[in-house]
Short mmCIF file of C-alpha atoms and ligand atoms in Angstrom, two decimals:
data_model
loop_
_atom_site.label_atom_id
_atom_site.label_comp_id
_atom_site.label_asym_id
_atom_site.label_seq_id
_atom_site.Cartn_x
_atom_site.Cartn_y
_atom_site.Cartn_z
CA UNK A 1449 51.83 68.57 54.99
CA UNK A 1450 52.61 67.47 58.42
CA UNK A 1451 55.97 66.75 57.57
CA UNK A 1452 56.15 70.18 56.49
CA UNK A 1453 55.10 71.39 59.08
CA UNK A 1454 57.82 69.68 61.14
CA UNK A 1455 60.16 70.79 58.43
CA UNK A 1456 58.67 74.83 59.07
CA UNK A 1457 58.73 74.18 62.81
CA UNK A 1458 62.54 72.57 63.44
CA UNK A 1459 63.62 75.51 60.96
CA UNK A 1460 62.36 77.95 63.32
CA UNK A 1461 63.55 76.44 66.06
CA UNK A 1462 66.97 76.32 64.23
CA UNK A 1463 66.75 80.14 63.58
CA UNK A 1464 66.08 80.41 67.36
CA UNK A 1465 69.06 78.75 68.72
CA UNK A 1466 70.97 80.67 65.96
CA UNK A 1467 70.51 83.96 67.47
CA UNK A 1468 69.66 82.55 70.89
CA UNK A 1469 74.03 81.29 70.46
CA UNK A 1470 75.02 84.96 68.73
CA UNK A 1471 73.19 87.03 71.63
CA UNK A 1472 74.93 84.44 74.17
CA UNK A 1473 78.45 85.02 72.62
CA UNK A 1474 76.80 89.28 72.28
CA UNK A 1475 76.66 89.41 76.14
CA UNK A 1476 79.45 87.21 76.75
CA UNK A 1477 81.77 89.46 74.29
CA UNK A 1478 82.72 85.62 73.40
CA UNK A 1479 85.49 86.88 70.59
CA UNK A 1480 86.92 89.86 72.62
CA UNK A 1481 90.55 89.81 73.04
CA UNK A 1482 92.59 92.42 75.10
CA UNK A 1483 95.74 93.89 73.72
CA UNK A 1484 97.57 94.48 76.56
CA UNK A 1485 98.46 97.32 78.07
CA UNK A 1486 101.19 97.88 80.95
CA UNK A 1487 101.88 99.45 84.36
CA UNK A 1488 105.81 99.67 84.73
CA UNK A 1489 105.77 99.33 88.36
CA UNK A 1490 103.42 96.61 89.25
CA UNK A 1491 104.20 93.96 92.26
CA UNK A 1492 101.61 90.97 93.10
CA UNK A 1493 100.85 91.13 97.36
CA UNK A 1494 102.44 88.29 99.02
CA UNK A 1495 99.95 86.21 100.79
CA UNK A 1496 96.87 86.34 97.96
CA UNK A 1497 96.41 83.57 95.35
CA UNK A 1498 92.76 82.18 95.91
CA UNK A 1499 90.97 85.37 95.13
CA UNK A 1500 90.41 89.17 96.25
CA UNK A 1501 87.48 89.56 95.13
CA UNK A 1502 86.27 92.57 96.54
CA UNK A 1503 88.61 94.89 98.48
CA UNK A 1504 87.63 98.64 100.04
CA UNK A 1505 90.60 101.18 100.72
CA UNK A 1506 89.34 103.84 103.81
CA UNK A 1507 90.77 107.39 103.91
CA UNK A 1508 94.17 106.16 106.39
CA UNK A 1509 94.85 103.90 103.69
CA UNK A 1510 93.78 100.52 105.64
CA UNK A 1511 92.69 98.57 102.85
CA UNK A 1512 89.69 95.38 103.83
CA UNK A 1513 89.78 92.52 101.29
CA UNK A 1514 87.49 89.45 100.46
CA UNK A 1515 89.13 86.62 100.08
CA UNK A 1516 88.27 82.87 99.08
CA UNK A 1517 85.14 83.05 97.46
CA UNK A 1518 83.33 79.84 96.63
CA UNK A 1519 80.74 80.67 94.36
CA UNK A 1520 78.88 77.92 91.84
CA UNK A 1521 80.32 77.20 88.24
CA UNK A 1522 83.66 79.38 88.65
CA UNK A 1523 86.90 78.06 89.84
CA UNK A 1524 88.73 77.94 93.02
CA UNK A 1525 92.42 77.29 94.11
CA UNK A 1526 91.22 76.41 97.92
CA UNK A 1527 87.72 74.87 97.57
CA UNK A 1528 87.49 73.66 100.82
CA UNK A 1529 88.58 76.29 102.69
CA UNK A 1530 86.55 79.26 104.23
CA UNK A 1531 86.71 82.09 103.23
CA UNK A 1532 88.58 84.92 105.22
CA UNK A 1533 88.84 88.51 105.54
CA UNK A 1534 92.56 90.27 105.23
CA UNK A 1535 94.02 93.92 105.94
CA UNK A 1536 96.28 95.29 104.18
CA UNK A 1537 98.40 98.61 105.43
CA UNK A 1538 99.02 100.60 102.50
CA UNK A 1539 101.33 103.23 104.16
CA UNK A 1540 103.36 100.18 105.07
CA UNK A 1541 106.90 99.90 102.41
CA UNK A 1542 106.50 96.18 102.43
CA UNK A 1543 103.00 94.66 101.84
CA UNK A 1544 101.96 92.10 103.74
CA UNK A 1545 98.15 90.89 104.69
CA UNK A 1546 96.87 89.60 107.73
CA UNK A 1547 93.73 87.63 108.20
CA UNK A 1548 91.83 89.13 110.80
CA UNK A 1549 90.00 87.53 113.26
CA UNK A 1550 87.05 87.17 113.86
CA UNK A 1551 84.62 86.94 116.71
CA UNK A 1552 81.14 87.35 117.72
CA UNK A 1553 78.78 84.07 119.07
CA UNK A 1554 76.83 82.70 116.24
CA UNK A 1555 78.90 83.14 114.09
CA UNK A 1556 79.94 80.20 111.59
CA UNK A 1557 83.87 80.59 110.88
CA UNK A 1558 83.52 77.55 108.48
CA UNK A 1559 80.88 78.63 105.97
CA UNK A 1560 82.37 82.18 105.56
CA UNK A 1561 81.91 82.55 101.84
CA UNK A 1562 82.82 86.48 101.22
CA UNK A 1563 81.32 88.32 98.56
CA UNK A 1564 81.28 91.94 97.89
CA UNK A 1565 82.13 94.01 101.20
CA UNK A 1566 81.08 97.81 102.10
CA UNK A 1567 82.43 99.64 105.28
CA UNK A 1568 80.85 102.47 107.19
CA UNK A 1569 82.67 104.58 108.99
CA UNK A 1570 80.53 106.53 111.84
CA UNK A 1571 80.88 110.80 113.37
CA UNK A 1572 83.02 108.69 116.33
CA UNK A 1573 85.50 107.21 113.49
CA UNK A 1574 84.12 103.81 114.57
CA UNK A 1575 84.67 101.25 111.25
CA UNK A 1576 81.97 98.82 110.67
CA UNK A 1577 82.10 96.47 107.73
CA UNK A 1578 79.14 95.13 105.69
CA UNK A 1579 79.59 91.22 104.50
CA UNK A 1580 77.48 89.52 101.93
CA UNK A 1581 78.22 85.94 103.28
CA UNK A 1582 76.96 82.76 100.95
CA UNK A 1583 76.83 80.28 103.77
CA UNK A 1584 76.41 76.89 102.25
CA UNK A 1585 75.13 78.41 98.91
CA UNK A 1586 72.61 81.09 100.66
CA UNK A 1587 73.04 84.48 101.40
CA UNK A 1588 73.27 86.69 104.03
CA UNK A 1589 75.04 89.79 105.36
CA UNK A 1590 76.94 90.15 107.84
CA UNK A 1591 77.39 93.43 109.83
CA UNK A 1592 81.05 93.35 111.71
CA UNK A 1593 82.42 96.69 113.69
CA UNK A 1594 86.39 96.58 113.50
CA UNK A 1595 88.49 96.41 115.89
CA UNK A 1596 91.33 98.12 114.75
CA UNK A 1597 93.98 97.39 118.15
CA UNK A 1598 92.63 93.87 118.63
CA UNK A 1599 93.07 93.77 114.38
CA UNK A 1600 89.46 91.44 114.64
CA UNK A 1601 86.51 91.82 113.17
CA UNK A 1602 83.01 91.44 115.73
CA UNK A 1603 80.28 90.46 114.45
CA UNK A 1604 76.93 92.05 115.17
CA UNK A 1605 74.57 90.52 113.57
CA UNK A 1606 73.33 88.35 110.31
CA UNK A 1607 70.53 90.01 108.22
CA UNK A 1608 68.66 87.86 105.86
CA UNK A 1609 65.78 89.50 103.79
CA UNK A 1610 63.78 88.10 100.69
CA UNK A 1611 65.03 91.44 98.93
CA UNK A 1612 68.39 90.04 99.25
CA UNK A 1613 67.85 86.91 98.53
CA UNK A 1614 70.92 86.74 95.85
CA UNK A 1615 73.15 90.04 96.77
CA UNK A 1616 75.96 90.28 95.45
CA UNK A 1617 77.46 93.91 96.28
CA UNK A 1618 76.69 96.40 98.74
CA UNK A 1619 77.31 100.38 99.23
CA UNK A 1620 76.78 100.92 103.02
CA UNK A 1621 74.82 104.40 103.74
CA UNK A 1622 75.00 103.54 107.45
CA UNK A 1623 75.78 100.63 109.72
CA UNK A 1624 72.45 98.90 108.72
CA UNK A 1625 71.39 100.85 105.80
CA UNK A 1626 73.06 100.31 102.49
CA UNK A 1627 72.16 99.18 98.57
CA UNK A 1628 72.95 95.63 97.38
CA UNK A 1629 73.06 94.27 93.51
CA UNK A 1630 71.07 91.23 93.39
CA UNK A 1631 72.44 88.70 90.18
CA UNK A 1632 70.50 86.30 90.89
CA UNK A 1633 72.87 84.01 90.55
CA UNK A 1634 71.80 81.91 93.70
CA UNK A 1635 68.41 82.32 93.52
CA UNK A 1636 67.77 78.79 92.42
CA UNK A 1637 70.93 76.66 92.05
CA UNK A 1638 69.23 74.82 89.78
CA UNK A 1639 68.57 77.44 87.37
CA UNK A 1640 71.33 79.78 87.75
CA UNK A 1641 73.26 78.52 84.98
CA UNK A 1642 70.10 78.42 82.78
CA UNK A 1643 69.21 82.13 84.10
CA UNK A 1644 73.07 83.20 82.70
CA UNK A 1645 72.36 81.48 79.98
CA UNK A 1646 68.84 82.34 79.04
CA UNK A 1647 69.36 86.25 79.46
CA UNK A 1648 66.27 86.93 81.43
CA UNK A 1649 67.34 90.06 82.81
CA UNK A 1650 65.84 89.04 86.40
CA UNK A 1651 68.65 90.92 88.52
CA UNK A 1652 68.03 93.92 90.65
CA UNK A 1653 69.00 96.51 93.26
CA UNK A 1654 67.69 96.88 96.51
CA UNK A 1655 67.63 99.20 99.02
CA UNK A 1656 67.67 98.05 102.42
CA UNK A 1657 67.41 99.39 106.20
CA UNK A 1658 65.55 97.79 109.28
CA UNK A 1659 62.32 99.78 108.40
CA UNK A 1660 62.16 99.84 105.21
CA UNK A 1661 63.43 97.37 102.68
CA UNK A 1662 62.19 97.52 98.58
CA UNK A 1663 63.31 97.42 95.55
CA UNK A 1664 64.36 100.61 93.89
CA UNK A 1665 65.86 99.37 90.17
CA UNK A 1666 65.31 96.37 87.94
CA UNK A 1667 65.67 94.30 84.97
CA UNK A 1668 69.71 93.79 85.02
CA UNK A 1669 71.15 91.33 83.16
CA UNK A 1670 73.68 90.52 85.81
CA UNK A 1671 73.78 93.16 87.84
CA UNK A 1672 77.25 93.36 89.91
CA UNK A 1673 79.33 95.78 91.31
CA UNK A 1674 77.18 99.32 92.91
CA UNK A 1675 78.84 102.16 94.74
CA UNK A 1676 77.64 105.59 95.44
CA UNK A 1677 79.80 109.11 94.58
CA UNK A 1678 81.66 111.30 96.78
CA UNK A 1679 79.10 113.58 97.18
CA UNK A 1680 76.31 110.84 98.25
CA UNK A 1681 73.64 111.82 95.49
CA UNK A 1682 74.67 109.51 92.30
CA UNK A 1683 73.97 105.88 92.71
CA UNK A 1684 76.30 103.54 90.15
CA UNK A 1685 75.20 100.40 88.68
CA UNK A 1686 77.61 97.90 86.98
CA UNK A 1687 75.89 95.74 84.78
CA UNK A 1688 77.62 92.34 83.32
CA UNK A 1689 76.26 91.19 80.97
CA UNK A 1690 74.94 94.10 79.35
CA UNK A 1691 78.25 95.58 79.27
CA UNK A 1692 76.30 98.83 80.83
CA UNK A 1693 77.35 100.94 83.82
CA UNK A 1694 73.87 102.77 84.57
CA UNK A 1695 73.50 106.37 86.79
CA UNK A 1696 70.78 106.94 89.37
CA UNK A 1697 70.07 109.95 91.45
CA UNK A 1698 69.42 109.38 94.58
CA UNK A 1699 66.40 110.68 96.07
CA UNK A 1700 65.73 112.18 100.12
CA UNK A 1701 63.18 108.69 100.27
CA UNK A 1702 66.18 106.29 99.00
CA UNK A 1703 64.57 105.44 95.61
CA UNK A 1704 66.64 106.23 92.67
CA UNK A 1705 66.08 108.19 89.41
CA UNK A 1706 68.03 107.00 86.37
CA UNK A 1707 70.19 109.22 84.66
CA UNK A 1708 72.13 107.59 82.07
CA UNK A 1709 74.10 104.39 81.42
CA UNK A 1710 77.39 104.28 79.65
CA UNK A 1711 78.09 101.38 77.28
CA UNK A 1712 81.31 99.69 77.30
CA UNK A 1713 83.16 96.84 75.40
CA UNK A 1714 84.00 94.77 78.89
CA UNK A 1715 81.70 92.84 81.35
CA UNK A 1716 81.80 95.84 84.11
CA UNK A 1717 82.31 93.72 87.79
CA UNK A 1718 83.06 96.46 90.45
CA UNK A 1719 82.99 99.98 90.61
CA UNK A 1720 85.06 101.88 93.58
CA UNK A 1721 84.91 105.68 93.09
CA UNK A 1722 87.96 107.73 94.19
CA UNK A 1723 86.98 109.99 97.11
CA UNK A 1724 89.22 112.63 95.77
CA UNK A 1725 88.46 112.87 91.57
CA UNK A 1726 84.61 111.42 92.10
CA UNK A 1727 86.55 109.12 88.95
CA UNK A 1728 84.97 105.66 88.85
CA UNK A 1729 87.56 102.89 88.80
CA UNK A 1730 86.08 99.42 87.13
CA UNK A 1731 87.82 95.67 86.95
CA UNK A 1732 86.48 94.13 84.20
CA UNK A 1733 86.33 90.83 82.16
CA UNK A 1734 86.63 91.78 78.95
CA UNK A 1735 85.65 87.87 77.62
CA UNK A 1736 82.95 86.27 79.55
CA UNK A 1737 83.05 82.79 78.31
CA UNK A 1738 86.77 82.04 79.64
CA UNK A 1739 85.76 83.98 82.91
CA UNK A 1740 82.60 81.48 83.10
CA UNK A 1741 84.83 78.43 82.58
CA UNK A 1742 88.10 77.90 83.32
CA UNK A 1743 91.11 76.81 81.13
CA UNK A 1744 94.52 76.84 82.51
CA UNK A 1745 95.86 77.00 78.89
CA UNK A 1746 93.55 80.08 77.89
CA UNK A 1747 92.96 82.05 81.29
CA UNK A 1748 90.35 85.16 81.87
CA UNK A 1749 92.34 88.02 80.70
CA UNK A 1750 91.79 91.28 83.42
CA UNK A 1751 91.35 95.28 82.50
CA UNK A 1752 91.40 98.02 84.19
CA UNK A 1753 88.89 101.20 83.18
CA UNK A 1754 88.92 104.94 84.81
CA UNK A 1755 85.80 106.63 84.08
CA UNK A 1756 85.94 110.32 84.36
CA UNK A 1757 83.23 112.93 84.33
CA UNK A 1758 80.83 110.24 83.97
CA UNK A 1759 77.68 113.17 84.63
CA UNK A 1760 78.70 115.10 81.20
CA UNK A 1761 77.95 114.41 77.82
CA UNK A 1762 81.13 113.19 76.67
CA UNK A 1763 83.19 111.32 79.46
CA UNK A 1764 86.84 110.20 79.56
CA UNK A 1765 87.13 106.10 79.46
CA UNK A 1766 90.77 104.91 79.86
CA UNK A 1767 91.68 101.72 80.04
CA UNK A 1768 94.81 102.03 82.57
CA UNK A 1769 95.84 98.29 82.82
CA UNK A 1770 95.02 95.46 80.85
CA UNK A 1771 96.74 91.95 80.73
CA UNK A 1772 95.61 88.23 79.12
CA UNK A 1773 95.63 86.35 81.74
CA UNK A 1774 99.71 85.38 81.78
CA UNK A 1775 100.06 87.82 84.70
CA UNK A 1776 96.76 88.30 86.20
CA UNK A 1777 93.64 86.61 85.86
CA UNK A 1778 90.02 87.55 85.99
CA UNK A 1779 90.38 90.81 87.69
CA UNK A 1780 86.84 92.02 89.51
CA UNK A 1781 88.29 95.28 91.29
CA UNK A 1782 90.46 98.68 90.98
CA UNK A 1783 90.93 101.18 93.69
CA UNK A 1784 92.96 104.20 94.09
CA UNK A 1785 95.13 105.21 96.67
CA UNK A 1786 97.18 108.49 96.70
CA UNK A 1787 98.76 107.58 93.53
CA UNK A 1788 98.67 103.49 93.49
CA UNK A 1789 96.31 100.98 92.40
CA UNK A 1790 95.40 97.96 93.68
CA UNK A 1791 93.56 95.26 91.80
CA UNK A 1792 91.72 92.56 92.85
CA UNK A 1793 90.66 89.26 90.91
CA UNK A 1794 87.41 86.30 91.87
CA UNK A 1795 89.96 83.60 92.71
CA UNK A 1796 93.72 84.15 91.54
CA UNK A 1797 96.12 87.05 92.94
CA UNK A 1798 96.08 90.55 93.77
CA UNK A 1799 98.02 93.11 91.95
CA UNK A 1800 99.63 96.38 93.43
CA UNK A 1801 101.16 99.10 91.06
CA UNK A 1802 102.81 102.84 91.13
CA UNK A 1803 100.50 104.66 88.67
CA UNK A 1804 102.53 108.13 88.86
CA UNK A 1805 106.28 107.14 88.44
CA UNK A 1806 108.51 108.59 91.08
CA UNK A 1807 109.46 111.79 89.80
CA UNK A 1808 113.82 111.80 89.21
CA UNK A 1809 115.64 113.01 92.07
CA UNK A 1810 116.75 116.60 92.32
CA UNK A 1811 120.89 116.91 91.35
C1 NAG B 1280 93.86 85.25 116.51
O1 NAG B 1280 93.25 84.67 117.14
C2 NAG B 1280 94.34 83.52 117.12
C3 NAG B 1280 93.97 82.34 118.31
O2 NAG B 1280 92.22 83.12 119.50
C4 NAG B 1280 95.66 83.82 118.32
O3 NAG B 1280 96.91 82.80 118.53
C5 NAG B 1280 96.32 85.34 116.89
O4 NAG B 1280 96.72 85.83 117.32
C6 NAG B 1280 95.33 86.40 116.99
N1 NAG B 1280 95.33 87.10 115.93
C7 NAG B 1280 95.17 88.04 115.92
C8 NAG B 1280 95.61 89.09 114.39
O5 NAG B 1280 95.06 88.84 117.22
C1 NAG B 1281 79.17 75.01 110.26
O1 NAG B 1281 79.30 75.62 108.62
C2 NAG B 1281 79.77 74.30 108.28
C3 NAG B 1281 79.90 73.83 106.62
O2 NAG B 1281 79.02 74.17 106.26
C4 NAG B 1281 78.66 73.14 108.56
O3 NAG B 1281 79.19 71.15 108.52
C5 NAG B 1281 78.53 73.24 110.57
O4 NAG B 1281 76.79 72.13 110.77
C6 NAG B 1281 77.95 74.58 110.63
N1 NAG B 1281 78.14 74.93 111.85
C7 NAG B 1281 76.74 75.23 112.82
C8 NAG B 1281 76.75 75.33 114.12
O5 NAG B 1281 75.79 75.99 111.70
C1 NAG B 1282 82.54 93.57 93.81
O1 NAG B 1282 82.51 92.59 92.87
C2 NAG B 1282 81.90 91.77 93.44
C3 NAG B 1282 80.48 91.11 92.95
O2 NAG B 1282 81.52 90.27 91.76
C4 NAG B 1282 80.81 92.17 95.01
O3 NAG B 1282 80.72 91.30 95.84
C5 NAG B 1282 81.97 93.48 95.73
O4 NAG B 1282 80.94 93.94 96.65
C6 NAG B 1282 82.55 94.37 94.31
N1 NAG B 1282 83.25 95.55 95.34
C7 NAG B 1282 83.27 97.09 95.07
C8 NAG B 1282 83.71 98.02 95.80
O5 NAG B 1282 82.27 97.17 94.40
C1 NAG B 1283 60.39 108.85 96.52
O1 NAG B 1283 60.41 110.27 95.73
C2 NAG B 1283 60.38 110.61 94.82
C3 NAG B 1283 60.41 111.53 94.26
O2 NAG B 1283 60.60 112.92 95.07
C4 NAG B 1283 59.22 110.08 94.28
O3 NAG B 1283 58.94 110.22 92.96
C5 NAG B 1283 58.68 108.63 94.69
O4 NAG B 1283 56.87 108.58 94.35
C6 NAG B 1283 58.73 108.55 96.43
N1 NAG B 1283 58.98 106.98 96.51
C7 NAG B 1283 58.41 106.33 97.38
C8 NAG B 1283 58.47 104.92 97.82
O5 NAG B 1283 58.19 107.09 98.34
C1 NAG B 1284 99.88 86.71 76.16
O1 NAG B 1284 100.92 87.86 76.52
C2 NAG B 1284 102.34 87.46 76.11
C3 NAG B 1284 103.54 88.30 75.79
O2 NAG B 1284 102.35 89.66 76.44
C4 NAG B 1284 102.36 86.02 75.56
O3 NAG B 1284 103.58 85.69 75.45
C5 NAG B 1284 101.32 85.18 75.41
O4 NAG B 1284 101.62 84.08 74.59
C6 NAG B 1284 99.47 85.47 75.24
N1 NAG B 1284 99.18 84.46 75.69
C7 NAG B 1284 97.75 83.87 75.47
C8 NAG B 1284 96.76 82.97 75.55
O5 NAG B 1284 97.75 84.99 74.56
#
């Protein structure tokens, strides 16, 4: 009898493990291979070789890039170097990046580990840069003011809060007001891989202002990118391991009301929003296994999708660029400016492409 019970329990455990394994493989999209989708005019951006995890383009063509992320369990080509913020000007013919100097008291440059970034431009055209930082595997949000003439960032403030304890990405609505996703990856360094493995969906989004901090959406299986529509009415959240983009309506009191969700066949990382058309551009990982365990012989692929008319019954989803990792590994973010596309990656290079072929010169 006892033996029978034992056999039943072993059988049950094996069945649970099998189901869990199947659901883990599904969450990771473990069997997905990409069909390459080339763009005719792409170049690597000189000077970026250890990641461009996040980037944001200002309306005048200046780009801020967060580079050199160290993320537990994820590959890095420069594990001993602090991260940095790079600047690039898309109006120049020969694109080059410049490392921004960081000034200000009490800012530890040697532990700078920038992750998601967001900018805010005030009515006097002052530009603020908000950066999710992981100094020594902790989590802070750093507020900087961009000094354009000096090409530097003045550090103004470090923000810490228990509802930002595992912040990943951020979208600013004022210098000290923002929404952030918490991926729950940094919540407990011992448990982090267990959480990703088990799929407990403890990840959430927070609204932060100096007077009021609260959870505005929760129950995500790794909430990742977050962004806002050009009219400020909708907030978009990428749920990495559920392969979904969620749309929320932003209320006057900053509460988020669910509107709809879009299912995709890829791990959705960052969302950027075209300020002109409102289209969403998403940097994606087609197959999560390859990003979470790096193998140079079988590198993670890259995929960029564009979502048009997300609020309508039938949004148009287009794969604009896809590569099996031969060129570009582990894309996280894609953003457009005047017919040009920038694609960043977790730990490798960044790509610059012309979306439209220059029209033939008239004779
Ligand atoms: C950054 O600071 C260093 C040292 O103070 C200086 O030599 C360098 O020129 C500065 N870079 C820029 C772009 O201003
Ligand atoms: C700055 O960060 C480094 C690297 O993590 C650390 O060793 C050092 O103690 C920090 N310095 C201060 C003043 O906190
Ligand atoms: C891009 O993704 C990273 C997280 O993987 C995040 O930190 C960053 O802020 C995202 N950028 C945008 C524009 O959403
Ligand atoms: C915010 O506003 C919404 C819609 O008006 C309301 O349902 C919600 O209770 C409010 N929440 C808070 C925290 O004030
Ligand atoms: C990726 O695609 C290229 C051609 O586009 C091919 O040569 C290469 O073998 C492929 N690599 C993998 C890992 O599938």
